[in-house]
Each structure stands twice: as structure tokens, then as C-alpha cells.
Amino acid sequence: MISYLAYRAAAGGYSFVNSEAEAVVAAFSTEPDDTRKELIDDTVGALKTAGVWTKLYFLHVMAANAELNALVNWKSPGTFNLVRVNSPTFTTDRGFTGDAVSMHLTIGAESTVFPNGSRDDEHLGAWQLTSGTNGEPCLANVSTGDKHRLFVNGGANERQVRVSGSTEAIFNDNITTGHVVGRRPDSANVYSYRNGTDEQTGAIASSAPTANSLALLRRNTGYNAAQIFACHGGQNLSATEVTALYDALNAYKTGVGA
């Protein structure tokens, strides 16, 4: 019996299972091959099955086959796409790298207007492939008074997350790369994870977010020289959903050889 994937290939070209994935590829400036299309389709399908897709506001997978494709917001192509500032270095199938001086990317999304999130119902996540600049965030508000920060390599206490709060939930896990997620399920607590596991809790009260945009590889006047593979944000995720999100992105990462 011919397999489903073999049938699709024999039929000529790739046929998407998920219309959302097809919309992502349609927004690309450079069409990927069928193997990449299948990876994108499988990633979106996994996120939908896990109940994560509907909770996302933005999802940027920067390990793309072309630089302009890496800027597309998978969740809503054309809305809150990434914008390059001072030419961060793009590497095919890896993502963007900063210089610790001025290179960064803006998401364009103000943390006060997330339609799928609120002050006490949010998450942020980012995947950093290299250690980058010790003590600088991977994802943060761009100006002072920031209430959102996410450190993959925060220095002596590597994992730090701030989600609608004035202080970080800090955990020293002796790891300076990987996928870090911070989530706020209520007004009193923040949870953090690295690579889908190791849940840590911080009793941190929420505070009103400031109206300034989110950026990658920058906070105020500080910059990060890390290479970043993916980032995302939206409504609060359960611990199970955090793991499912990591698994889906990791499968894509493995698929492109990152």
C-alpha cells in the first residue's frame, strides 16, 4: 500500500493538511521546497493538536530558507512581522544573530495590546542557539519601564523571565542556550521552563505593562550577540502545552539540521 506522503509526492507537489501552514508559505518571498513545506505543515499541525495554536499571538520561526521568509509571523502573516534594525546577520536554517552593539529585530507588537493575552493571562518564549551576551535578554520591551523580559543567558542566574511584572523569576540552571518560556496564569505567579521541562515558580505580582514594543536581542540600551532561532507570545499556556510547543519547534529544528 502506498503511504500518504508517497501519494502526495506522486500526485505532484505538496498538498497542505493545514490551511494555516499554507498561508505561511504563501506569505514567503522565496518558495521553499516540499520538504520544508511538510516541516511547516507538521509544526502547525502539532501546535493545533496540542491546543497551542489558538493561544498564540505571534510565532516567528527564523530558521528559514531565506532571510525575508524568516521575518514572517506564522500565526498571522503580514501582522507583526519582524523588522530588522541595523542588519542583524541572517544564517539559513539557523536564524538571526546580533552584535551586542546595535543589531536587533522589532516585533512591532506593544505588550499592552496583545489580543490573545492580558496582564494576568500571558506567555512569552524564545529559543537562543548560542550563549550570546551574558546578562542581556533574548526578548524584551525596548525601552525603560519594561514589564516583559526573557533571558536565556542572564548571567550568574541564567534563566530569568518577567511577564507583566516589575521583577524577574530567576533560576540558576547552568545552561545558556535553548528554549525558555515564561508564563503568567494569574495575578500572583510566574512560571519558567527551559526546553519544555524544569518548571520553576516565582510568586511575583503582576503590574500594568508599559506601552512599548517588544524586540529581539535588545532591551533599552543593552544588546545581545546571540543567535535566535524562534520566538512566540500569547495567552498563558499550561505546563503540558509548554512541552508540546517545545516538541513541535524541536522537531522543526531537527528537520532543518539546526
mmCIF file of C-alpha atoms in Angstrom:
data_model
loop_
_atom_site.group_PDB
_atom_site.id
_atom_site.type_symbol
_atom_site.label_atom_id
_atom_site.label_comp_id
_atom_site.label_asym_id
_atom_site.label_seq_id
_atom_site.Cartn_x
_atom_site.Cartn_y
_atom_site.Cartn_z
ATOM 1 C CA MET A 1 0.000 0.000 0.000
ATOM 2 C CA ILE A 2 1.372 3.418 -0.945
ATOM 3 C CA SER A 3 1.975 5.748 2.019
ATOM 4 C CA TYR A 4 0.134 9.035 2.375
ATOM 5 C CA LEU A 5 3.338 11.059 1.922
ATOM 6 C CA ALA A 6 4.310 8.996 -1.122
ATOM 7 C CA TYR A 7 0.843 9.555 -2.553
ATOM 8 C CA ARG A 8 1.173 13.297 -2.108
ATOM 9 C CA ALA A 9 4.568 13.280 -3.813
ATOM 10 C CA ALA A 10 3.304 11.131 -6.690
ATOM 11 C CA ALA A 11 0.388 13.488 -7.187
ATOM 12 C CA GLY A 12 2.846 16.265 -7.999
ATOM 13 C CA GLY A 13 3.808 18.898 -5.444
ATOM 14 C CA TYR A 14 2.980 19.226 -1.807
ATOM 15 C CA SER A 15 -0.643 19.289 -0.601
ATOM 16 C CA PHE A 16 -1.078 21.032 2.738
ATOM 17 C CA VAL A 17 -3.025 19.378 5.524
ATOM 18 C CA ASN A 18 -3.320 22.645 7.483
ATOM 19 C CA SER A 19 -4.584 25.783 5.740
ATOM 20 C CA GLU A 20 -2.734 27.913 8.308
ATOM 21 C CA ALA A 21 0.576 26.421 7.173
ATOM 22 C CA GLU A 22 -0.330 27.034 3.551
ATOM 23 C CA ALA A 23 -0.960 30.704 4.417
ATOM 24 C CA VAL A 24 2.502 30.926 5.983
ATOM 25 C CA VAL A 25 4.189 29.626 2.850
ATOM 26 C CA ALA A 26 2.052 31.879 0.646
ATOM 27 C CA ALA A 27 3.451 34.860 2.561
ATOM 28 C CA PHE A 28 7.057 33.852 1.873
ATOM 29 C CA SER A 29 9.102 35.793 -0.647
ATOM 30 C CA THR A 30 11.064 32.683 -1.654
ATOM 31 C CA GLU A 31 9.134 29.454 -2.062
ATOM 32 C CA PRO A 32 10.587 26.588 -0.016
ATOM 33 C CA ASP A 33 10.879 23.049 -1.309
ATOM 34 C CA ASP A 34 8.334 20.376 -0.488
ATOM 35 C CA THR A 35 10.409 19.024 2.402
ATOM 36 C CA ARG A 36 10.303 22.428 4.085
ATOM 37 C CA LYS A 37 6.599 22.803 3.359
ATOM 38 C CA GLU A 38 5.975 19.489 5.063
ATOM 39 C CA LEU A 39 8.006 20.574 8.100
ATOM 40 C CA ILE A 40 5.979 23.771 8.383
ATOM 41 C CA ASP A 41 2.733 21.855 7.924
ATOM 42 C CA ASP A 42 3.692 19.293 10.567
ATOM 43 C CA THR A 43 4.733 22.019 13.027
ATOM 44 C CA VAL A 44 1.473 23.898 12.661
ATOM 45 C CA GLY A 45 -0.494 20.655 12.871
ATOM 46 C CA ALA A 46 1.270 19.644 16.074
ATOM 47 C CA LEU A 47 0.552 23.029 17.654
ATOM 48 C CA LYS A 48 -3.107 22.805 16.673
ATOM 49 C CA THR A 49 -3.450 19.297 18.062
ATOM 50 C CA ALA A 50 -1.869 20.393 21.343
ATOM 51 C CA GLY A 51 -4.245 23.370 21.688
ATOM 52 C CA VAL A 52 -1.351 25.831 21.466
ATOM 53 C CA TRP A 53 -2.040 27.397 18.071
ATOM 54 C CA THR A 54 -5.179 29.261 19.120
ATOM 55 C CA LYS A 55 -3.348 30.762 22.107
ATOM 56 C CA LEU A 56 -0.522 32.250 20.060
ATOM 57 C CA TYR A 57 -0.448 35.888 19.044
ATOM 58 C CA PHE A 58 2.875 35.745 17.270
ATOM 59 C CA LEU A 59 5.152 32.904 16.243
ATOM 60 C CA HIS A 60 8.385 33.626 14.421
ATOM 61 C CA VAL A 61 10.479 30.695 13.250
ATOM 62 C CA MET A 62 13.589 32.418 11.962
ATOM 63 C CA ALA A 63 15.430 29.269 10.871
ATOM 64 C CA ALA A 64 14.116 29.731 7.353
ATOM 65 C CA ASN A 65 15.352 29.010 3.837
ATOM 66 C CA ALA A 66 15.562 32.740 3.017
ATOM 67 C CA GLU A 67 16.001 35.931 5.038
ATOM 68 C CA LEU A 68 12.688 37.587 4.164
ATOM 69 C CA ASN A 69 10.858 34.351 4.980
ATOM 70 C CA ALA A 70 12.382 34.489 8.469
ATOM 71 C CA LEU A 71 10.519 37.736 9.180
ATOM 72 C CA VAL A 72 7.003 36.315 8.702
ATOM 73 C CA ASN A 73 4.675 35.925 11.680
ATOM 74 C CA TRP A 74 3.421 32.378 11.217
ATOM 75 C CA LYS A 75 0.324 32.950 13.339
ATOM 76 C CA SER A 76 -0.861 35.927 11.301
ATOM 77 C CA PRO A 77 1.287 36.602 8.224
ATOM 78 C CA GLY A 78 1.527 40.306 7.464
ATOM 79 C CA THR A 79 0.686 41.324 11.036
ATOM 80 C CA PHE A 80 3.548 41.972 13.441
ATOM 81 C CA ASN A 81 6.166 40.590 11.097
ATOM 82 C CA LEU A 82 9.727 41.113 12.300
ATOM 83 C CA VAL A 83 11.622 44.242 11.277
ATOM 84 C CA ARG A 84 15.432 44.185 11.048
ATOM 85 C CA VAL A 85 17.292 47.081 12.677
ATOM 86 C CA ASN A 86 20.969 47.673 11.823
ATOM 87 C CA SER A 87 21.162 44.475 9.797
ATOM 88 C CA PRO A 88 21.337 41.515 12.186
ATOM 89 C CA THR A 89 23.143 38.635 10.477
ATOM 90 C CA PHE A 90 20.881 36.009 8.910
ATOM 91 C CA THR A 91 22.025 32.405 8.573
ATOM 92 C CA THR A 92 19.924 29.949 6.580
ATOM 93 C CA ASP A 93 18.247 27.320 8.773
ATOM 94 C CA ARG A 94 19.553 28.963 11.946
ATOM 95 C CA GLY A 95 18.084 32.466 12.327
ATOM 96 C CA PHE A 96 19.385 35.942 13.180
ATOM 97 C CA THR A 97 22.480 36.908 15.156
ATOM 98 C CA GLY A 98 23.097 40.209 16.947
ATOM 99 C CA ASP A 99 26.371 42.048 17.565
ATOM 100 C CA ALA A 100 25.927 43.297 21.170
ATOM 101 C CA VAL A 101 26.147 46.869 19.818
ATOM 102 C CA SER A 102 23.052 47.811 17.824
ATOM 103 C CA MET A 103 21.750 44.901 15.746
ATOM 104 C CA HIS A 104 18.289 43.677 16.718
ATOM 105 C CA LEU A 105 14.772 42.977 15.473
ATOM 106 C CA THR A 106 11.485 44.513 16.499
ATOM 107 C CA ILE A 107 8.231 42.616 16.654
ATOM 108 C CA GLY A 108 6.131 45.757 16.454
ATOM 109 C CA ALA A 109 3.691 44.387 18.975
ATOM 110 C CA GLU A 110 3.025 46.501 22.023
ATOM 111 C CA SER A 111 2.632 44.273 25.030
ATOM 112 C CA THR A 112 -0.447 46.225 26.128
ATOM 113 C CA VAL A 113 -2.458 45.280 23.058
ATOM 114 C CA PHE A 114 -1.992 41.525 22.699
ATOM 115 C CA PRO A 115 -5.460 40.367 21.623
ATOM 116 C CA ASN A 116 -4.807 36.806 22.819
ATOM 117 C CA GLY A 117 -3.267 37.825 26.103
ATOM 118 C CA SER A 118 -3.857 40.039 29.069
ATOM 119 C CA ARG A 119 -1.986 41.195 32.118
ATOM 120 C CA ASP A 120 -2.778 38.023 34.044
ATOM 121 C CA ASP A 121 -3.010 35.609 31.116
ATOM 122 C CA GLU A 122 0.178 35.672 29.058
ATOM 123 C CA HIS A 123 3.252 33.816 27.928
ATOM 124 C CA LEU A 124 6.480 34.681 26.140
ATOM 125 C CA GLY A 125 9.093 32.338 24.754
ATOM 126 C CA ALA A 126 12.311 32.380 22.749
ATOM 127 C CA TRP A 127 14.888 29.886 21.554
ATOM 128 C CA GLN A 128 18.512 31.013 21.630
ATOM 129 C CA LEU A 129 21.007 28.799 19.777
ATOM 130 C CA THR A 130 24.194 30.397 21.131
ATOM 131 C CA SER A 131 25.084 31.800 24.538
ATOM 132 C CA GLY A 132 25.337 35.340 23.226
ATOM 133 C CA THR A 133 25.930 38.253 25.570
ATOM 134 C CA ASN A 134 25.965 37.374 29.231
ATOM 135 C CA GLY A 135 23.244 39.293 31.085
ATOM 136 C CA GLU A 136 21.278 40.558 28.069
ATOM 137 C CA PRO A 137 17.785 39.327 27.189
ATOM 138 C CA CYS A 138 16.702 37.440 24.127
ATOM 139 C CA LEU A 139 13.260 39.092 24.120
ATOM 140 C CA ALA A 140 12.198 42.270 25.930
ATOM 141 C CA ASN A 141 10.410 45.593 25.763
ATOM 142 C CA VAL A 142 12.669 48.067 24.010
ATOM 143 C CA SER A 143 12.571 50.957 26.485
ATOM 144 C CA THR A 144 12.750 51.670 30.200
ATOM 145 C CA GLY A 145 9.907 50.631 32.467
ATOM 146 C CA ASP A 146 9.750 47.284 30.666
ATOM 147 C CA LYS A 147 7.474 44.667 32.161
ATOM 148 C CA HIS A 148 8.446 41.876 29.763
ATOM 149 C CA ARG A 149 11.906 40.309 29.640
ATOM 150 C CA LEU A 150 13.160 36.861 28.839
ATOM 151 C CA PHE A 151 16.775 35.847 29.476
ATOM 152 C CA VAL A 152 18.168 32.601 28.108
ATOM 153 C CA ASN A 153 21.626 33.573 29.390
ATOM 154 C CA GLY A 154 21.010 36.068 32.180
ATOM 155 C CA GLY A 155 24.470 35.809 33.706
ATOM 156 C CA ALA A 156 25.020 34.065 37.046
ATOM 157 C CA ASN A 157 21.298 33.265 37.148
ATOM 158 C CA GLU A 158 20.884 32.161 33.556
ATOM 159 C CA ARG A 159 17.132 31.705 33.245
ATOM 160 C CA GLN A 160 15.103 34.822 34.010
ATOM 161 C CA VAL A 161 11.535 35.638 32.979
ATOM 162 C CA ARG A 162 9.457 38.744 33.523
ATOM 163 C CA VAL A 163 5.840 38.606 32.327
ATOM 164 C CA SER A 164 3.701 41.639 33.186
ATOM 165 C CA GLY A 165 5.772 42.248 36.284
ATOM 166 C CA SER A 166 8.403 44.543 37.733
ATOM 167 C CA THR A 167 10.878 41.805 38.701
ATOM 168 C CA GLU A 168 12.143 38.550 37.209
ATOM 169 C CA ALA A 169 11.534 34.991 38.260
ATOM 170 C CA ILE A 170 15.152 33.822 38.442
ATOM 171 C CA PHE A 171 16.605 30.333 38.336
ATOM 172 C CA ASN A 172 20.217 29.246 38.047
ATOM 173 C CA ASP A 173 20.241 26.144 35.856
ATOM 174 C CA ASN A 174 23.792 26.397 34.465
ATOM 175 C CA ILE A 175 22.558 26.425 30.855
ATOM 176 C CA THR A 176 22.997 29.382 28.493
ATOM 177 C CA THR A 177 21.182 28.236 25.340
ATOM 178 C CA GLY A 178 17.849 26.654 24.451
ATOM 179 C CA HIS A 179 14.138 27.369 24.571
ATOM 180 C CA VAL A 180 12.959 29.434 27.544
ATOM 181 C CA VAL A 181 9.294 30.145 28.280
ATOM 182 C CA GLY A 182 7.756 32.412 30.892
ATOM 183 C CA ARG A 183 4.043 32.239 31.608
ATOM 184 C CA ARG A 184 1.672 34.113 33.888
ATOM 185 C CA PRO A 185 -1.579 32.271 34.703
ATOM 186 C CA ASP A 186 -2.859 34.770 37.281
ATOM 187 C CA SER A 187 -2.061 37.982 39.117
ATOM 188 C CA ALA A 188 0.302 36.407 41.646
ATOM 189 C CA ASN A 189 2.590 33.888 39.942
ATOM 190 C CA VAL A 190 5.043 33.425 37.096
ATOM 191 C CA TYR A 191 6.367 30.084 35.867
ATOM 192 C CA SER A 192 9.505 29.428 33.848
ATOM 193 C CA TYR A 193 10.727 26.493 31.760
ATOM 194 C CA ARG A 194 13.749 25.543 29.720
ATOM 195 C CA ASN A 195 13.445 23.079 26.845
ATOM 196 C CA GLY A 196 9.918 22.107 27.790
ATOM 197 C CA THR A 197 10.640 20.985 31.346
ATOM 198 C CA ASP A 198 12.065 22.024 34.732
ATOM 199 C CA GLU A 199 9.122 24.136 35.885
ATOM 200 C CA GLN A 200 10.100 26.872 38.321
ATOM 201 C CA THR A 201 7.662 29.180 40.102
ATOM 202 C CA GLY A 202 8.058 32.754 41.249
ATOM 203 C CA ALA A 203 5.499 34.492 43.486
ATOM 204 C CA ILE A 204 5.555 37.807 41.623
ATOM 205 C CA ALA A 205 2.556 40.131 41.499
ATOM 206 C CA SER A 206 1.504 41.410 38.102
ATOM 207 C CA SER A 207 1.759 45.068 37.166
ATOM 208 C CA ALA A 208 0.396 47.038 34.255
ATOM 209 C CA PRO A 209 2.616 46.634 31.166
ATOM 210 C CA THR A 210 4.151 49.676 29.534
ATOM 211 C CA ALA A 211 3.161 50.669 26.017
ATOM 212 C CA ASN A 212 6.378 49.957 24.190
ATOM 213 C CA SER A 213 7.234 47.412 21.560
ATOM 214 C CA LEU A 214 8.860 44.049 22.025
ATOM 215 C CA ALA A 215 12.248 43.392 20.456
ATOM 216 C CA LEU A 216 14.651 40.530 19.984
ATOM 217 C CA LEU A 217 18.302 40.867 21.026
ATOM 218 C CA ARG A 218 17.715 44.245 22.689
ATOM 219 C CA ARG A 219 16.403 45.961 25.819
ATOM 220 C CA ASN A 220 16.694 49.748 26.130
ATOM 221 C CA THR A 221 20.419 50.390 25.510
ATOM 222 C CA GLY A 222 21.574 46.787 26.000
ATOM 223 C CA TYR A 223 22.089 44.383 23.091
ATOM 224 C CA ASN A 224 22.640 40.652 22.737
ATOM 225 C CA ALA A 225 25.061 38.937 20.329
ATOM 226 C CA ALA A 226 23.159 35.637 20.435
ATOM 227 C CA GLN A 227 21.756 33.698 17.509
ATOM 228 C CA ILE A 228 17.993 33.324 17.829
ATOM 229 C CA PHE A 229 16.004 30.526 16.224
ATOM 230 C CA ALA A 230 12.380 31.262 17.212
ATOM 231 C CA CYS A 231 10.132 33.345 19.458
ATOM 232 C CA HIS A 232 6.464 33.422 20.370
ATOM 233 C CA GLY A 233 3.892 35.010 22.658
ATOM 234 C CA GLY A 234 0.200 34.983 23.506
ATOM 235 C CA GLN A 235 -2.131 33.622 26.141
ATOM 236 C CA ASN A 236 -0.974 31.615 29.136
ATOM 237 C CA LEU A 237 -0.009 28.017 28.373
ATOM 238 C CA SER A 238 -0.297 25.041 30.675
ATOM 239 C CA ALA A 239 2.836 23.076 31.541
ATOM 240 C CA THR A 240 1.701 20.368 29.122
ATOM 241 C CA GLU A 241 1.263 22.940 26.363
ATOM 242 C CA VAL A 242 4.729 24.382 27.021
ATOM 243 C CA THR A 243 6.177 20.920 26.492
ATOM 244 C CA ALA A 244 4.122 20.395 23.324
ATOM 245 C CA LEU A 245 5.310 23.733 21.937
ATOM 246 C CA TYR A 246 8.926 22.813 22.631
ATOM 247 C CA ASP A 247 8.463 19.410 20.996
ATOM 248 C CA ALA A 248 6.920 20.941 17.860
ATOM 249 C CA LEU A 249 9.660 23.552 17.464
ATOM 250 C CA ASN A 250 12.358 20.991 18.227
ATOM 251 C CA ALA A 251 11.048 18.696 15.508
ATOM 252 C CA TYR A 252 11.269 21.585 13.028
ATOM 253 C CA LYS A 253 14.742 22.475 14.314
ATOM 254 C CA THR A 254 15.899 18.892 13.838
ATOM 255 C CA GLY A 255 14.309 18.816 10.404
ATOM 256 C CA VAL A 256 16.365 21.760 9.162
ATOM 257 C CA GLY A 257 19.531 20.482 10.827
ATOM 258 C CA ALA A 258 19.892 23.275 13.385
#
